[in-house]
PDB file of C-alpha atoms in Angstrom:
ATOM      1  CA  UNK I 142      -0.838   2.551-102.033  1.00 76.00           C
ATOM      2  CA  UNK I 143       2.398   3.341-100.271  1.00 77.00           C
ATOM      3  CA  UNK I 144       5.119   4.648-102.579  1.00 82.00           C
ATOM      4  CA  UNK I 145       8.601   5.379-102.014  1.00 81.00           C
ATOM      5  CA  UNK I 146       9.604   8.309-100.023  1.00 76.00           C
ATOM      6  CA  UNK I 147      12.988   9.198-100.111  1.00 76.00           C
ATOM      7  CA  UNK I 148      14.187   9.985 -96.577  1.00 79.00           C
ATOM      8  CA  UNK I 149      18.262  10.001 -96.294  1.00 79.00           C
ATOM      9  CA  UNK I 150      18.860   8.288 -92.395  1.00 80.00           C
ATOM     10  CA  UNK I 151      21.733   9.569 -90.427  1.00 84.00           C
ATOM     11  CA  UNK I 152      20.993   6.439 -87.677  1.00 87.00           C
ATOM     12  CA  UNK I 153      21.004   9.248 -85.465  1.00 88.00           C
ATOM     13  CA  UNK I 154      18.502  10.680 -82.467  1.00 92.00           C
ATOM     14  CA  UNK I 155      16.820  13.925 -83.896  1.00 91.00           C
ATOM     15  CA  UNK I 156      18.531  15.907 -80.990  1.00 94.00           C
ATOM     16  CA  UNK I 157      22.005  14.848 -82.313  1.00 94.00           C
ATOM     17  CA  UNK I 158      20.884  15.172 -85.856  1.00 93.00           C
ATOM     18  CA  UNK I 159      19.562  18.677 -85.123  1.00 94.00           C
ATOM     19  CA  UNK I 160      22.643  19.787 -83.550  1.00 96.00           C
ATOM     20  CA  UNK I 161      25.476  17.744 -86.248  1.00 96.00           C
ATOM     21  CA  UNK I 162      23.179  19.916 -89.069  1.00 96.00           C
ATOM     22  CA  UNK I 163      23.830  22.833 -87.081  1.00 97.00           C
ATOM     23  CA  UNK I 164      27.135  22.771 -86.606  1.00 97.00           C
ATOM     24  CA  UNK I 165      27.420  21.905 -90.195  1.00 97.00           C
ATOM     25  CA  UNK I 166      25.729  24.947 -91.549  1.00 97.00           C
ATOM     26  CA  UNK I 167      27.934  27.188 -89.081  1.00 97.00           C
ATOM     27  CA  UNK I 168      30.949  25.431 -90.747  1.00 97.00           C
ATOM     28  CA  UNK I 169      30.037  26.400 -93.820  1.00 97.00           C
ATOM     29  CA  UNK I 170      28.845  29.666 -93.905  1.00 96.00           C
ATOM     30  CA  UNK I 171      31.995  30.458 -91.966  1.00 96.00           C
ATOM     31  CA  UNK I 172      34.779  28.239 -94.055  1.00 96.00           C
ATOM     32  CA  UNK I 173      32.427  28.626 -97.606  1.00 95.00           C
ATOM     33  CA  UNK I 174      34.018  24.532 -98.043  1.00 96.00           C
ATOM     34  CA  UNK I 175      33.890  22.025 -96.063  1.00 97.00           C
ATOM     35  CA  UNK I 176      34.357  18.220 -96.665  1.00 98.00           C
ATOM     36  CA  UNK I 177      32.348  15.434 -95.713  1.00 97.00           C
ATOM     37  CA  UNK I 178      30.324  12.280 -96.198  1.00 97.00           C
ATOM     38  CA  UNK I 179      27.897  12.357 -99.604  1.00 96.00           C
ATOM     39  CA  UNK I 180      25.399  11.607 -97.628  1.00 95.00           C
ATOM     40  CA  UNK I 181      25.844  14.256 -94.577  1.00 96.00           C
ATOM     41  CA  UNK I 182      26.012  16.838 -97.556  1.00 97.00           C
ATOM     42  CA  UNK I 183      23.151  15.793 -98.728  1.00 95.00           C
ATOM     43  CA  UNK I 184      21.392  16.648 -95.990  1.00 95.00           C
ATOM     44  CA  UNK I 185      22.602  19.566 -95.234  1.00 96.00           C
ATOM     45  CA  UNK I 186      22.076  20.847 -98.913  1.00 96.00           C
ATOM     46  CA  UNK I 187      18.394  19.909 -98.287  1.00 94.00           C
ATOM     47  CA  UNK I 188      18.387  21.620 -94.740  1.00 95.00           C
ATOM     48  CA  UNK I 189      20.341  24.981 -95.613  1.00 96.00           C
ATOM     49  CA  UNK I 190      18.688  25.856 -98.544  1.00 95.00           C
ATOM     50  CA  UNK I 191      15.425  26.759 -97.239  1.00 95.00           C
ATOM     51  CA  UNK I 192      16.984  28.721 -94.324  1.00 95.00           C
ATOM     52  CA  UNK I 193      19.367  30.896 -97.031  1.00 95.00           C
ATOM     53  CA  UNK I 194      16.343  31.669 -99.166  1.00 95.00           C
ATOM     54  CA  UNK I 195      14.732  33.229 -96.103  1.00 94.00           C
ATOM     55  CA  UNK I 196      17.794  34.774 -94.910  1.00 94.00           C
ATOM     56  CA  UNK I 197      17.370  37.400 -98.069  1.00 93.00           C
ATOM     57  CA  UNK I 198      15.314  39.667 -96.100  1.00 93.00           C
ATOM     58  CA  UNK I 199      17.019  41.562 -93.600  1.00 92.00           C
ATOM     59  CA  UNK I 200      14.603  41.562 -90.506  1.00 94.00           C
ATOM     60  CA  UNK I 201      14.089  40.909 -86.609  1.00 96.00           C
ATOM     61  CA  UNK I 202      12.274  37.597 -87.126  1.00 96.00           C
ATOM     62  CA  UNK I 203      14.454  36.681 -89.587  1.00 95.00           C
ATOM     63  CA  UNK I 204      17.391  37.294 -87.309  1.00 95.00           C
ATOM     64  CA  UNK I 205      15.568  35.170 -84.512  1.00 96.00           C
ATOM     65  CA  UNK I 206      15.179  32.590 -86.170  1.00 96.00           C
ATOM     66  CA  UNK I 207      18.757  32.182 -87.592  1.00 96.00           C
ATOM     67  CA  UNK I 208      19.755  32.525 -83.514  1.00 96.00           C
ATOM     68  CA  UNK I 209      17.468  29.448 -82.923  1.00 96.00           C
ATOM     69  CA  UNK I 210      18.935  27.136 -85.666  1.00 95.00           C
ATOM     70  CA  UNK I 211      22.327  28.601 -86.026  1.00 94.00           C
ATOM     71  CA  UNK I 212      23.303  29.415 -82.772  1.00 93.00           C
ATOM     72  CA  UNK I 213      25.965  31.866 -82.798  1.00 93.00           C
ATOM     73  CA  UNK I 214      25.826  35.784 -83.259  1.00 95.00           C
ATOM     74  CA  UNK I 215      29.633  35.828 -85.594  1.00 96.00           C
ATOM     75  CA  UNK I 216      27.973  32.900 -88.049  1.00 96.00           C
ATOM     76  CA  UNK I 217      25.013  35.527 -88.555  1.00 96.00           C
ATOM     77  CA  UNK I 218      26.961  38.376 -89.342  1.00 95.00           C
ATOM     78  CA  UNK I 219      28.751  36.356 -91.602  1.00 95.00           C
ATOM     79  CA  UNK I 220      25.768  35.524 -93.250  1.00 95.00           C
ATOM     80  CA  UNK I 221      24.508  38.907 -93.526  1.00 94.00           C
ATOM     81  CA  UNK I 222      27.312  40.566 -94.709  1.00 94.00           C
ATOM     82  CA  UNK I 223      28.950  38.657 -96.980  1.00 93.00           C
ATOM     83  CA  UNK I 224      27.082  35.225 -98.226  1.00 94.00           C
ATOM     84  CA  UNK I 225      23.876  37.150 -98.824  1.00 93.00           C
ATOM     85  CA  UNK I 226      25.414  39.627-100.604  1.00 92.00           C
ATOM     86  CA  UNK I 227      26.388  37.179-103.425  1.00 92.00           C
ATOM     87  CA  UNK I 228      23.418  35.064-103.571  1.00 91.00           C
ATOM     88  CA  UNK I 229      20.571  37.819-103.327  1.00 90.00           C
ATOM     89  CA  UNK I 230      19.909  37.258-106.814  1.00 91.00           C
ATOM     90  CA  UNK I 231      19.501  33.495-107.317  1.00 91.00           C
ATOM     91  CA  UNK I 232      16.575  32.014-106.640  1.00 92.00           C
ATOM     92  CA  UNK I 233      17.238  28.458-105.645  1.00 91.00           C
ATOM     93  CA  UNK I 234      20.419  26.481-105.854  1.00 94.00           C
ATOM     94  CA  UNK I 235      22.943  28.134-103.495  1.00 96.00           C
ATOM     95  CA  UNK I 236      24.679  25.373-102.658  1.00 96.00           C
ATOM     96  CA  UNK I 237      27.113  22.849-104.532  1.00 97.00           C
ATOM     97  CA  UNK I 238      28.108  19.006-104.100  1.00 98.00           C
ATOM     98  CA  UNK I 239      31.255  17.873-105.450  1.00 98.00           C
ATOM     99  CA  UNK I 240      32.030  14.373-105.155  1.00 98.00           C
ATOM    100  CA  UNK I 241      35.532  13.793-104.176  1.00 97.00           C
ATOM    101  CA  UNK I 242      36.103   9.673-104.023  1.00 96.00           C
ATOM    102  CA  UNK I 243      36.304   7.503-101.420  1.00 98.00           C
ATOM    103  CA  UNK I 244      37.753   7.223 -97.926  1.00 95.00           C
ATOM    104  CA  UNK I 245      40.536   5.468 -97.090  1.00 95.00           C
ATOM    105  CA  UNK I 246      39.653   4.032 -93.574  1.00 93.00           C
ATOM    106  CA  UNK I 247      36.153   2.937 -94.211  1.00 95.00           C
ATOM    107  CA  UNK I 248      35.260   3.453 -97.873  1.00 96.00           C
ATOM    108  CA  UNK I 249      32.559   5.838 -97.072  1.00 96.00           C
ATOM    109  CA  UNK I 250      32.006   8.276-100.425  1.00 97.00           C
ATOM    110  CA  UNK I 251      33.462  11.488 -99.814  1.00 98.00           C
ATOM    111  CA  UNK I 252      32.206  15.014-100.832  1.00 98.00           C
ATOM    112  CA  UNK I 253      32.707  18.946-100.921  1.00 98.00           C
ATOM    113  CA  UNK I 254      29.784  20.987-100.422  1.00 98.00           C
ATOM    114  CA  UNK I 255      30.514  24.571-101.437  1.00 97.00           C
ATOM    115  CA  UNK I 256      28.709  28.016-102.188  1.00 96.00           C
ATOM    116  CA  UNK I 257      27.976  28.099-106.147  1.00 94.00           C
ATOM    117  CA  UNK I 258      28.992  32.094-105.931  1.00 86.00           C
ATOM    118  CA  UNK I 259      32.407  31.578-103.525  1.00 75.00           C
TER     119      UNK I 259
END
């Protein structure tokens, strides 16, 4: 029986995807707010999660595999140095979406994703 799976589309190519949630994350970690679509949020809430939880331990691999989705070395330190500092003891739930309206151009829904510990 095939259920529902719920997949949010971006109507993108993976390569573009890959490098618009990229540039997302960097945005955030180094602005702690940024607005944007619900649904780009969305995703990134779902795709920067994991990577924060395993950002908690200080290590080599860790590091190398932040420089292979992130892709810049000031982002990291960031990261390291400040955001990790406030989140090291939640367990889950880092991030925050804060639904702001609508758009005026095209009526797409609107919303701020944000650190819960700013």
């Amino acid at each position: 029986m095939k259920h529902y799976k719920k997949n949010i589309k971006l109507r993108r190519k993976y390569s573009h995807k890959k490098s618009l949630l990229s540039n997302l994350s960097c945005q955030l970690i180094q602005y702690k707010l940024i607005k944007t679509t619900l649904i780009k949020a969305k995703i990134l809430k779902k795709f920067l999660e994991p990577i924060l939880t395993k950002s908690k331990i200080y290590s080599l691999n860790n590091i190398r595999y932040l420089l292979k989705i992130l892709k810049n070395k000031e982002i990291i330190k960031i990261l390291f140095n400040e955001i990790i500092n406030k989140i090291k003891n939640r367990k889950g739930g880092y991030l925050r979406i804060i639904k702001i309206g609508r758009r005026y151009g095209d009526n797409a829904k609107l919303a701020i994703i944000t650190f819960v510990d700013r």
